[in-house]
Coordinates of C-alpha atoms in Angstrom, one line a residue:
X1 CA -9.6 -8.5 25.8
X2 CA -6.3 -10.1 24.9
X3 CA -4.5 -7.7 21.5
X4 CA -1.4 -9.4 19.9
X5 CA 0.5 -10.1 16.6
X6 CA 1.5 -13.2 15.1
X7 CA 4.3 -14.9 12.4
X8 CA 4.1 -16.4 9.9
X9 CA 8.0 -17.2 9.7
X10 CA 7.9 -16.1 6.1
X11 CA 11.4 -15.1 4.3
X12 CA 10.9 -12.9 1.6
X13 CA 12.4 -10.9 -1.0
X14 CA 11.6 -7.0 -0.5
X15 CA 10.1 -6.4 -3.5
X16 CA 11.2 -2.3 -3.2
X17 CA 15.2 -2.9 -3.2
X18 CA 16.2 -6.8 -4.4
X19 CA 16.5 -7.4 -1.3
X20 CA 16.3 -10.8 0.8
X21 CA 17.3 -11.7 4.5
X22 CA 19.2 -14.7 5.8
X23 CA 17.6 -16.6 8.0
X24 CA 20.0 -15.5 10.8
X25 CA 18.8 -12.2 10.4
X26 CA 15.5 -13.0 10.2
X27 CA 14.9 -15.3 13.3
X28 CA 17.2 -11.8 14.9
X29 CA 14.6 -9.9 13.8
X30 CA 11.5 -11.5 14.9
X31 CA 12.7 -11.5 18.4
X32 CA 13.2 -8.0 18.0
X33 CA 10.0 -7.6 17.1
X34 CA 8.4 -9.7 19.8
X35 CA 10.8 -8.0 22.7
X36 CA 9.4 -4.7 21.0
X37 CA 5.6 -6.0 20.5
X38 CA 5.8 -6.0 25.0
X39 CA 7.2 -2.7 24.5
X40 CA 4.3 -1.1 22.8
X41 CA 2.0 -3.1 25.7
X42 CA 0.6 -5.7 23.9
X43 CA -0.3 -9.0 25.3
X44 CA 0.4 -11.5 22.7
X45 CA 3.2 -12.9 20.2
X46 CA 2.2 -16.3 18.9
X47 CA 4.7 -18.2 15.9
X48 CA 3.3 -20.4 13.4
X49 CA 6.0 -23.6 12.4
X50 CA 6.7 -24.6 9.2
X51 CA 9.7 -27.2 8.0
X52 CA 10.0 -26.0 4.1
X53 CA 11.5 -23.1 2.1
X54 CA 10.6 -20.0 2.6
X55 CA 10.3 -19.9 5.6
X56 CA 12.0 -20.7 9.0
X57 CA 10.1 -21.8 12.8
X58 CA 10.4 -25.0 12.5
X59 CA 11.2 -25.2 16.2
X60 CA 8.3 -22.6 17.6
X61 CA 8.8 -23.3 21.1
X62 CA 12.7 -22.8 21.1
X63 CA 12.0 -19.7 20.1
X64 CA 9.7 -18.8 22.5
X65 CA 11.5 -19.8 24.5
X66 CA 14.1 -17.8 24.3
X67 CA 11.9 -14.4 24.2
X68 CA 10.2 -15.4 27.6
X69 CA 13.9 -14.7 28.9
X70 CA 13.9 -11.5 27.4
X71 CA 10.6 -10.5 28.8
X72 CA 8.3 -10.2 31.5
X73 CA 4.7 -9.9 30.4
X74 CA 3.8 -11.2 27.2
X75 CA 2.3 -14.3 26.5
X76 CA 3.6 -16.7 24.0
X77 CA 1.5 -18.9 21.8
X78 CA 1.5 -20.5 18.5
X79 CA 0.1 -20.4 15.0
X80 CA 0.4 -22.9 14.2
X81 CA 1.6 -26.1 16.1
X82 CA 0.6 -28.6 14.0
X83 CA -1.5 -32.0 15.6
X84 CA -1.0 -34.1 12.4
X85 CA 1.9 -34.8 12.4
X86 CA 3.9 -33.8 16.0
X87 CA 4.1 -36.8 17.7
X88 CA 1.5 -35.6 21.1
X89 CA 4.0 -37.4 23.4
X90 CA 7.2 -34.5 22.5
X91 CA 4.3 -31.6 21.9
X92 CA 3.1 -32.4 25.6
X93 CA 7.0 -32.1 27.0
X94 CA 7.4 -29.5 25.0
X95 CA 4.4 -26.5 26.2
X96 CA 4.6 -28.2 29.6
X97 CA 8.5 -27.0 29.4
X98 CA 8.1 -23.6 28.3
X99 CA 5.1 -23.2 30.7
X100 CA 7.5 -23.5 33.6
X101 CA 10.5 -20.9 31.6
X102 CA 8.0 -18.8 30.9
X103 CA 6.6 -18.5 34.5
X104 CA 2.9 -20.2 33.0
X105 CA 2.9 -17.2 30.0
X106 CA 2.5 -19.6 27.3
X107 CA -0.7 -21.4 25.7
X108 CA -1.0 -22.9 22.0
X109 CA -3.0 -23.0 19.1
X110 CA -3.5 -26.4 17.4
X111 CA -4.1 -26.7 13.5
X112 CA -3.7 -28.9 10.5
X113 CA -1.2 -27.0 8.9
X114 CA -1.0 -25.4 4.5
X115 CA 1.4 -27.4 3.8
X116 CA 0.0 -30.9 2.2
X117 CA 3.9 -32.7 1.7
X118 CA 4.6 -32.2 5.4
X119 CA 2.5 -35.4 6.2
X120 CA 4.8 -37.6 4.0
X121 CA 7.6 -35.9 5.8
X122 CA 6.4 -37.1 9.3
X123 CA 5.4 -40.1 8.1
X124 CA 2.1 -39.4 7.9
X125 CA -1.1 -39.3 5.0
X126 CA -2.8 -36.7 4.4
X127 CA -6.0 -38.1 3.8
X128 CA -5.9 -39.0 7.4
X129 CA -5.8 -35.2 8.2
X130 CA -8.9 -35.2 10.8
X131 CA -8.6 -38.4 12.5
X132 CA -5.0 -37.7 13.3
X133 CA -5.8 -33.9 14.7
X134 CA -8.8 -36.0 17.0
X135 CA -6.9 -39.2 17.8
X136 CA -4.0 -37.3 18.6
X137 CA -4.9 -34.5 21.0
X138 CA -7.4 -36.9 22.7
X139 CA -3.7 -38.9 23.8
X140 CA -2.4 -34.5 24.2
X141 CA -5.4 -34.0 26.2
X142 CA -5.4 -37.1 28.8
X143 CA -1.2 -37.0 29.2
X144 CA -1.5 -33.3 30.7
X145 CA -3.9 -33.9 33.5
X146 CA -3.0 -38.2 34.0
X147 CA 0.6 -38.8 35.2
X148 CA 0.3 -42.1 34.3
X149 CA -1.1 -43.1 30.9
X150 CA -1.9 -46.4 28.9
X151 CA -3.0 -45.0 25.7
X152 CA -4.3 -47.3 22.5
X153 CA -4.5 -45.8 19.4
X154 CA -4.5 -46.0 15.3
X155 CA -1.7 -44.1 14.7
X156 CA 1.3 -44.1 16.8
X157 CA 2.4 -47.3 19.2
X158 CA 0.6 -47.8 22.2
X159 CA 1.9 -46.6 26.0
X160 CA 1.9 -47.8 29.4
X161 CA 2.4 -46.7 32.6
X162 CA 4.1 -43.1 30.9
X163 CA 4.9 -40.4 32.4
X164 CA 5.3 -37.3 31.0
X165 CA 7.7 -34.6 32.3
X166 CA 7.5 -32.1 33.4
X167 CA 4.2 -31.4 34.7
X168 CA 2.2 -28.8 33.5
X169 CA 2.9 -26.0 35.7
X170 CA 0.4 -25.7 38.7
X171 CA -0.9 -28.3 37.6
X172 CA -3.0 -26.8 34.8
X173 CA -1.7 -27.6 31.1
X174 CA -1.6 -24.7 28.9
X175 CA -4.5 -23.3 27.0
X176 CA -5.6 -24.4 24.1
X177 CA -6.6 -23.2 21.0
X178 CA -8.3 -24.7 18.2
X179 CA -7.6 -23.2 14.7
X180 CA -9.0 -23.9 11.7
X181 CA -10.1 -21.6 8.3
X182 CA -13.0 -24.2 6.7
X183 CA -12.9 -26.9 8.6
X184 CA -16.3 -27.7 11.0
X185 CA -14.5 -31.2 12.6
X186 CA -12.2 -28.8 14.3
X187 CA -14.9 -26.4 15.2
X188 CA -16.7 -29.1 16.6
X189 CA -13.0 -30.5 18.4
X190 CA -13.1 -27.4 20.2
X191 CA -15.8 -26.8 21.8
X192 CA -16.6 -30.7 23.1
X193 CA -13.6 -30.2 25.0
X194 CA -13.9 -27.1 26.0
X195 CA -11.0 -25.1 24.4
X196 CA -10.8 -22.0 22.3
X197 CA -11.2 -22.0 19.1
X198 CA -9.2 -19.1 16.6
X199 CA -10.6 -18.6 13.3
X200 CA -7.3 -16.7 11.4
X201 CA -9.9 -14.4 9.8
X202 CA -7.0 -13.0 6.9
X203 CA -8.7 -15.0 3.9
X204 CA -11.9 -15.4 3.4
X205 CA -15.1 -13.4 3.5
X206 CA -16.7 -12.3 7.1
X207 CA -19.4 -14.7 6.5
X208 CA -17.1 -17.9 5.8
X209 CA -16.1 -17.1 9.3
X210 CA -19.5 -16.0 11.1
X211 CA -20.8 -20.0 10.1
X212 CA -17.8 -22.0 11.4
X213 CA -17.7 -19.6 14.8
X214 CA -21.5 -20.1 15.1
X215 CA -21.4 -23.3 14.9
X216 CA -18.2 -23.2 17.5
X217 CA -20.7 -22.0 19.6
X218 CA -24.2 -24.0 19.4
X219 CA -22.2 -26.9 20.2
X220 CA -19.8 -25.1 22.9
X221 CA -23.2 -24.9 25.0
X222 CA -24.5 -28.3 24.0
X223 CA -21.7 -30.2 25.6
X224 CA -22.8 -28.2 28.5
X225 CA -19.4 -25.7 28.6
X226 CA -21.8 -23.0 29.4
X227 CA -24.0 -19.9 26.7
X228 CA -22.8 -20.4 23.0
X229 CA -21.9 -16.2 24.4
X230 CA -19.6 -18.0 26.7
X231 CA -17.4 -19.5 24.2
X232 CA -13.9 -18.4 23.8
X233 CA -13.4 -17.4 20.4
X234 CA -10.2 -15.9 18.9
X235 CA -9.9 -14.0 16.1
X236 CA -6.7 -13.4 13.3
X237 CA -6.9 -9.9 11.2
X238 CA -4.3 -8.2 8.8
X239 CA -3.0 -4.3 8.6
X240 CA -1.1 -1.5 7.0
X241 CA -1.0 1.6 7.7
X242 CA 0.4 4.8 7.7
X243 CA -1.6 8.5 9.0
X244 CA -2.3 9.3 5.5
X245 CA -4.6 6.4 3.9
X246 CA -2.7 6.7 0.6
X247 CA 0.4 6.5 1.3
X248 CA 0.0 3.6 3.2
X249 CA -2.3 2.0 0.1
X250 CA 0.9 3.0 -1.6
X251 CA 4.0 2.1 0.1
X252 CA 1.8 -1.5 0.6
X253 CA 0.9 -2.2 -2.3
X254 CA 4.3 -3.9 -3.5
X255 CA 4.8 -6.1 -0.4
X256 CA 1.4 -7.2 -1.2
X257 CA 1.4 -8.0 -5.3
X258 CA 4.4 -9.9 -4.8
X259 CA 3.4 -11.8 -1.7
X260 CA 4.2 -15.7 -1.2
X261 CA 0.7 -16.1 -0.1
X262 CA -1.9 -14.0 -2.4
X263 CA 0.2 -11.9 -5.0
X264 CA 0.3 -12.1 -8.5
X265 CA -4.1 -12.7 -7.3
X266 CA -6.6 -10.7 -6.5
X267 CA -5.8 -6.9 -6.7
X268 CA -5.5 -5.1 -3.2
X269 CA -8.9 -3.1 -3.6
X270 CA -10.1 -6.4 -4.3
X271 CA -9.4 -8.5 -1.5
X272 CA -9.1 -5.1 1.0
X273 CA -13.2 -5.3 0.2
X274 CA -13.2 -9.2 0.8
X275 CA -11.0 -9.6 3.4
X276 CA -10.0 -8.0 6.9
X277 CA -7.0 -6.6 5.4
X278 CA -6.9 -3.3 6.3
X279 CA -4.5 -0.7 4.6
X280 CA -5.5 2.4 5.5
X281 CA -5.2 5.1 8.1
X282 CA -4.9 4.4 12.4
X283 CA -8.9 5.6 12.0
X284 CA -9.8 3.2 9.3
X285 CA -8.3 0.3 11.4
X286 CA -10.3 0.8 14.9
X287 CA -13.6 1.7 12.8
X288 CA -13.3 -2.0 11.1
X289 CA -12.0 -4.1 13.8
X290 CA -14.0 -2.3 16.7
X291 CA -17.4 -3.7 14.1
X292 CA -15.8 -7.4 14.4
X293 CA -17.7 -8.3 17.3
X294 CA -21.3 -7.2 15.5
X295 CA -20.4 -10.6 13.0
X296 CA -18.6 -12.1 15.5
X297 CA -20.2 -11.6 19.2
X298 CA -17.6 -10.8 21.9
X299 CA -14.5 -12.6 21.4
X300 CA -11.7 -13.0 23.5
X301 CA -8.3 -12.2 21.7
X302 CA -7.2 -10.7 18.4
X303 CA -4.4 -10.9 17.0
X304 CA -2.4 -9.2 13.5
X305 CA 0.2 -10.2 11.1
X306 CA 2.1 -7.5 10.3
X307 CA 5.8 -8.6 9.9
X308 CA 5.4 -11.1 6.3
X309 CA 6.3 -10.6 2.0
X310 CA 9.4 -9.4 3.4
X311 CA 8.5 -6.3 4.9
X312 CA 11.5 -4.7 6.6
X313 CA 12.4 -4.5 10.3
X314 CA 12.0 -0.6 10.5
X315 CA 8.6 -0.2 9.1
X316 CA 7.3 -3.3 11.0
X317 CA 8.7 -1.9 14.3
X318 CA 6.7 1.7 12.8
X319 CA 3.5 -0.8 12.6
X320 CA 4.0 -1.9 16.1
X321 CA 4.0 1.5 17.6
X322 CA 1.2 2.4 16.1
X323 CA -0.8 -0.5 17.0
X324 CA 0.4 0.1 20.5
X325 CA 0.0 3.6 20.2
X326 CA -3.0 4.6 19.0
X327 CA -4.8 1.5 17.7
X328 CA -4.9 -1.6 20.2
X329 CA -5.3 1.8 23.2
X330 CA -8.7 2.2 20.9
X331 CA -9.5 -0.9 20.6
X332 CA -9.5 -2.2 24.1
X333 CA -12.3 1.3 24.8
X334 CA -14.1 0.6 22.2
X335 CA -14.7 -3.9 22.0
X336 CA -15.3 -2.9 26.3
X337 CA -18.6 -0.9 26.0
X338 CA -21.8 -2.6 27.0
X339 CA -19.5 -6.3 27.1
X340 CA -22.1 -8.5 28.8
X341 CA -20.8 -8.9 32.3
X342 CA -20.9 -13.0 31.7
X343 CA -18.5 -12.9 28.3
X344 CA -15.5 -13.9 30.1
X345 CA -12.1 -12.7 30.0
X346 CA -9.3 -14.2 27.8
X347 CA -7.6 -17.4 29.3
X348 CA -4.5 -16.7 31.5
X349 CA -2.8 -19.0 33.9
X350 CA -3.3 -17.4 36.8
X351 CA -7.7 -17.7 36.2
X352 CA -6.8 -20.7 35.3
X353 CA -5.0 -21.8 38.5
X354 CA -8.1 -20.1 39.9
X355 CA -10.2 -22.4 38.7
X356 CA -8.9 -25.3 39.1
X357 CA -8.6 -24.8 42.6
X358 CA -12.7 -24.5 42.4
X359 CA -13.1 -27.7 39.6
X360 CA -14.6 -24.8 37.1
X361 CA -12.0 -25.9 34.5
X362 CA -14.1 -27.3 31.4
X363 CA -14.2 -31.3 31.3
X364 CA -14.0 -33.1 28.0
X365 CA -17.6 -33.4 26.1
X366 CA -19.2 -32.2 29.5
X367 CA -22.4 -33.9 29.6
X368 CA -22.2 -35.5 26.1
X369 CA -20.7 -37.6 24.1
X370 CA -18.3 -36.6 21.4
X371 CA -20.5 -37.1 17.7
X372 CA -18.5 -39.3 15.0
X373 CA -16.4 -37.7 12.3
X374 CA -19.0 -38.6 9.6
X375 CA -21.9 -36.4 11.5
X376 CA -19.3 -33.6 12.5
X377 CA -19.3 -33.7 8.5
X378 CA -22.5 -33.6 7.6
X379 CA -23.3 -30.8 10.1
X380 CA -20.6 -28.4 8.9
X381 CA -22.4 -29.2 5.2
X382 CA -24.8 -28.0 6.7
X383 CA -23.5 -24.6 7.4
X384 CA -21.9 -25.1 3.7
X385 CA -18.1 -25.4 5.2
X386 CA -15.6 -27.3 3.5
X387 CA -12.6 -28.2 2.9
X388 CA -9.2 -29.0 4.2
X389 CA -8.0 -27.3 6.3

């Protein structure tokens, strides 16, 4: 398994001091956090994409390339790259370039985001969110696998004899995760292409994500990519830790109460009961996250959110020390127990190069044709899944 952290890049007032960092300070701090993630033995650093305050990360590949130059092992990803409002041609170019400058230490998570106004900002209609995601990824997938592309779709001008440059490193495109918190069509899309599916898993009860991941696993097998257990699954998570659980709760409470996403809503205790948010001792985190495969099956990537809501850099680095020193080593051991040999390892560029040489990389759709969007939505409704992200 791969373990790491993701950041949403928020710039939030520290409720205990009343101080808000500048954009420059927050960007520098994020780079420090990413470098420390490698130092403590984590595998992945993932950066979100936003185009509005209070978030700063409008160009994740720029930041990730800078981090790549200062790290040696850390896998650099996104959380999320907006497949709906970014031009697929530019995504193809930017991430192939990041592949090259990082030596293959990159993948990406595609999603539709959670900020409605971003659609008109980039000339798109939010009511076309799902069709945009489907068409734009079909083009991105093609751009990375064909040297010369002819293309005509609904949402962008046609391409004639176009070659995206640079070509993917070693002729193997970056691995793609499709991220969603509630949209069955995105789970279907991930399954059709044999890509990974990432359930953010920080806002909803486990039963919600169980339905979504079950749908993805079943459809992955339907398209002939392997058994449901061989589907590639990633999970988000959120923790705050101190040696004494009471200290953790006392210290984190003001940050939780004022967080831009869920502040002034449910109590910390209620939210922690309903979602995977775990505020307590390292052992409490180990126990809770070691049990995730009971609900979701064996999976490949676990990312934690630890740096939002105005938490100071010193505290975030302390959280990383606990993750790398106590929690992740224990989770690696626990989640390796009784792991079936047929469950695949987390994807890496080196492993995918070997797969490509053997002709083992997934082929879009396998032997099955994609279902119309309406049929996908109906299937999602049968699972009790709806919504717009």
